[in-house]
mmCIF file of C-alpha atoms in Angstrom:
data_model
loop_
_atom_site.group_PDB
_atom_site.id
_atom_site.type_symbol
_atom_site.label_atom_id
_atom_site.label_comp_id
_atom_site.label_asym_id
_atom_site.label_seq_id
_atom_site.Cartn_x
_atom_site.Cartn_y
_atom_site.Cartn_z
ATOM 1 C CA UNK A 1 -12.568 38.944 12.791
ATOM 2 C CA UNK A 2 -13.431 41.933 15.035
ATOM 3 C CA UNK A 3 -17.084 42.896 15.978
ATOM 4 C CA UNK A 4 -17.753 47.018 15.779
ATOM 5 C CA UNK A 5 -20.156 49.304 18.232
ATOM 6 C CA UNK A 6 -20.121 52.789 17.958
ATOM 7 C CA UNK A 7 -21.684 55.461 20.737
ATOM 8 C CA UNK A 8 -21.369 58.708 22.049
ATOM 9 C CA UNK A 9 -23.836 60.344 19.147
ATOM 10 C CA UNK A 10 -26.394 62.433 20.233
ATOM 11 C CA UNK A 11 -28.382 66.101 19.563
ATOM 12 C CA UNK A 12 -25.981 68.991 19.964
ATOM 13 C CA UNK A 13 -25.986 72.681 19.145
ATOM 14 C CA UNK A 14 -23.815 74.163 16.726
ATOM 15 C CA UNK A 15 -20.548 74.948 18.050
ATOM 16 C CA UNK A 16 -21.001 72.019 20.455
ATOM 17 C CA UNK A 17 -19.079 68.803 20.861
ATOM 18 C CA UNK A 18 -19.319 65.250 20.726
ATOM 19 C CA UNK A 19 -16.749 62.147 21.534
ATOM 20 C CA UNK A 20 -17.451 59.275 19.552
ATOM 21 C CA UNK A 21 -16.263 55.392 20.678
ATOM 22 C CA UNK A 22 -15.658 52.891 18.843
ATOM 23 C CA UNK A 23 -15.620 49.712 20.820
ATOM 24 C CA UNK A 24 -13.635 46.115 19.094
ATOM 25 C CA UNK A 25 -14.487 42.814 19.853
ATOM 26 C CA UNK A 26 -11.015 40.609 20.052
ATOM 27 C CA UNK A 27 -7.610 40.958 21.406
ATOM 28 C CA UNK A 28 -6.385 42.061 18.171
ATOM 29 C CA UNK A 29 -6.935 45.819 17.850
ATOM 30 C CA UNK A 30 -4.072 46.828 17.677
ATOM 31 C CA UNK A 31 -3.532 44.888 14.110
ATOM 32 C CA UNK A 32 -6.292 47.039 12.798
ATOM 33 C CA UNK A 33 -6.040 49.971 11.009
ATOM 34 C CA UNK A 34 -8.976 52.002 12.108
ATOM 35 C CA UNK A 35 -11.219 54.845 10.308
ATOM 36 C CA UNK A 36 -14.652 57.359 10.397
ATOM 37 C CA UNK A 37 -17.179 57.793 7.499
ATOM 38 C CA UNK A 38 -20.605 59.622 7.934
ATOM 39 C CA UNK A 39 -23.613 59.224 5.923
ATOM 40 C CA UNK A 40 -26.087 62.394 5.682
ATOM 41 C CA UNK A 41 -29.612 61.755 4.556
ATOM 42 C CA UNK A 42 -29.732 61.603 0.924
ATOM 43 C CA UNK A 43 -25.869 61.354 0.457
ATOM 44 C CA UNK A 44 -23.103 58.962 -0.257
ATOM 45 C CA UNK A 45 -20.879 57.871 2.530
ATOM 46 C CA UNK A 46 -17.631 60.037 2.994
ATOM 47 C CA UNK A 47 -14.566 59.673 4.705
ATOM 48 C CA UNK A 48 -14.095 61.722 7.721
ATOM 49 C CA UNK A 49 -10.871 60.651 9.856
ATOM 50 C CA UNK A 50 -8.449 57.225 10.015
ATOM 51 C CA UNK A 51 -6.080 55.817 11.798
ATOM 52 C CA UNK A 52 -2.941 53.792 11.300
ATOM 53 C CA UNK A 53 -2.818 50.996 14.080
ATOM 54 C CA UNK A 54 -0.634 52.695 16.804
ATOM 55 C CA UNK A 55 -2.212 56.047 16.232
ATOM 56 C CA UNK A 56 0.952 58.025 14.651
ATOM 57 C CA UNK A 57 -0.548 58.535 11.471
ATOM 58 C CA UNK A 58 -3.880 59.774 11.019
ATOM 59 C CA UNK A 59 -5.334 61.645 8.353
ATOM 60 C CA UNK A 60 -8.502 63.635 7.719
ATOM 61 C CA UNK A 61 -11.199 65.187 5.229
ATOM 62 C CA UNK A 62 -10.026 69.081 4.360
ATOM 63 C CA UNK A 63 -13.900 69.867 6.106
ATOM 64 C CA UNK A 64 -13.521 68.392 9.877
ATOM 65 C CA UNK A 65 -9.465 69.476 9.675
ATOM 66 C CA UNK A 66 -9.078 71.566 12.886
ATOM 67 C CA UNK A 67 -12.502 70.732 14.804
ATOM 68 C CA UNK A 68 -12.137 66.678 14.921
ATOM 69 C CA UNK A 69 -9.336 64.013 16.261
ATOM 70 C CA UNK A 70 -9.282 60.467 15.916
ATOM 71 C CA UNK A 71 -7.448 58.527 18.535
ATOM 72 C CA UNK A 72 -7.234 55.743 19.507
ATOM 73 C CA UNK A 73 -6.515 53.582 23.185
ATOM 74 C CA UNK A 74 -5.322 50.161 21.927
ATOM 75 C CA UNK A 75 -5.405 48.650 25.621
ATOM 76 C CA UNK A 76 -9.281 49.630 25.892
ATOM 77 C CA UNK A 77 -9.971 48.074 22.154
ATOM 78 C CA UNK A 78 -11.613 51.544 21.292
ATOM 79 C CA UNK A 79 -10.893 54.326 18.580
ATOM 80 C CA UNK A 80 -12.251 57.661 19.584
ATOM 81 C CA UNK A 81 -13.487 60.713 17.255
ATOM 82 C CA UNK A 82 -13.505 63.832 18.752
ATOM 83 C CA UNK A 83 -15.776 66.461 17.075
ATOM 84 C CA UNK A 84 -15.727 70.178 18.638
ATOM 85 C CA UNK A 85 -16.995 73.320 17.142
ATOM 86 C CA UNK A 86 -20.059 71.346 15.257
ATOM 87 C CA UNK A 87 -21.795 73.119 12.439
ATOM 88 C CA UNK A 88 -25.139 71.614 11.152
ATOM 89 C CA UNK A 89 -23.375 69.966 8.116
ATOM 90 C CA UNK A 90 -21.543 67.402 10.321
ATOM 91 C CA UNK A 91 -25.296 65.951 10.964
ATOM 92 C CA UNK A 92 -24.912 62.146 9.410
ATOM 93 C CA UNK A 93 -24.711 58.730 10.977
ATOM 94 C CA UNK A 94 -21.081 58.270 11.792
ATOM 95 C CA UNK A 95 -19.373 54.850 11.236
ATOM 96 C CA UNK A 96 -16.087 53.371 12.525
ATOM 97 C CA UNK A 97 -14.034 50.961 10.481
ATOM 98 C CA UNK A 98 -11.447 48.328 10.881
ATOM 99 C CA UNK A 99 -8.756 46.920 8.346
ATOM 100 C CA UNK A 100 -5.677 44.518 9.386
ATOM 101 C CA UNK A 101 -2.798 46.449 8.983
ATOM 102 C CA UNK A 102 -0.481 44.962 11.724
ATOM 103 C CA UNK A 103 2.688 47.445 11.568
ATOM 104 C CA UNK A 104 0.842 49.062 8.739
ATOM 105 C CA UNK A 105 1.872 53.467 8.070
ATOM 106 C CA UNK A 106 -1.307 53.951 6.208
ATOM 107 C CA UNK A 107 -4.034 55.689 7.451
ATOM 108 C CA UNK A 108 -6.908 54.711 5.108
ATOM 109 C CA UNK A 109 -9.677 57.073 3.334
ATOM 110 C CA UNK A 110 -10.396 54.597 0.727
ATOM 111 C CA UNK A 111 -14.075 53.222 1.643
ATOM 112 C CA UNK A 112 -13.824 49.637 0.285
ATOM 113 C CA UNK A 113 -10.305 49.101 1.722
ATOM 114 C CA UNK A 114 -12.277 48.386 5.179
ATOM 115 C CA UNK A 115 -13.341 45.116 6.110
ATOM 116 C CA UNK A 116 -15.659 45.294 9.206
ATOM 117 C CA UNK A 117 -17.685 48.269 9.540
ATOM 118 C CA UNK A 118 -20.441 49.047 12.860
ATOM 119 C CA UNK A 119 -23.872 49.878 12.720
ATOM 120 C CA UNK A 120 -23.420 53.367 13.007
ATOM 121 C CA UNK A 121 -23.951 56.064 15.087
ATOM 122 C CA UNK A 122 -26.374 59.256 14.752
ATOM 123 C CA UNK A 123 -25.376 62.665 15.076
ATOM 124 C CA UNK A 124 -27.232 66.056 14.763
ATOM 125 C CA UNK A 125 -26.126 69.718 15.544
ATOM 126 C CA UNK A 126 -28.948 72.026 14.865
ATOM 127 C CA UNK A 127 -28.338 75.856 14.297
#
């Protein structure tokens, strides 16, 4: 089982950035295939970035292609989102998300395939 915490959210400015961690509980990480959703008020949850576990393959939504990165530092237990050149439509609570996947090429976008999700993170770029 792995225990979640995101940071790094915050009030930015469009065109701004943010770095988002993801801290795991355990000393497996690096079984876990890792992903980002956001929630905006009054909106379903979307997939923004994942993660296979070693960080080779990563995939993202078509909207945050080009402006975010998901990485990942499996000796520090954290996954990282990097968000530059914000526009007021990233604003949502961001949430990391861990599935075991030792050895695993997939890099998930598939909500329910997660198993252990934080308690989110809030981010808002204002214009």
């Amino acid at each position: 089982q792995v225990q979640l915490v995101e940071s790094g959210g915050g009030l930015v400015q469009a065109g701004g950035s943010l770095r988002l961690s993801c801290a795991a509980s355990g000393r497996t990480f690096s079984s876990y295939a890792m992903g980002w959703f956001r929630q905006a008020p009054g909106k379903e949850r979307e997939f923004v970035a994942a993660s296979n576990w070693s960080g080779v393959k990563t995939t993202y939504v078509d909207s945050v292609k080009g402006r975010f990165t998901i990485s990942r530092d499996n000796a520090k237990n954290t996954v990282y989102l990097q968000m530059n050149s914000l526009k007021p439509d990233d604003t949502a609570v961001y949430y990391c998300a861990a599935v075991q996947d030792r050895y695993g090429t997939t890099a998930y976008t598939t909500e329910g395939i997660y198993d252990y999700w934080g308690q989110g993170t809030q981010v808002t770029v204002c214009s």
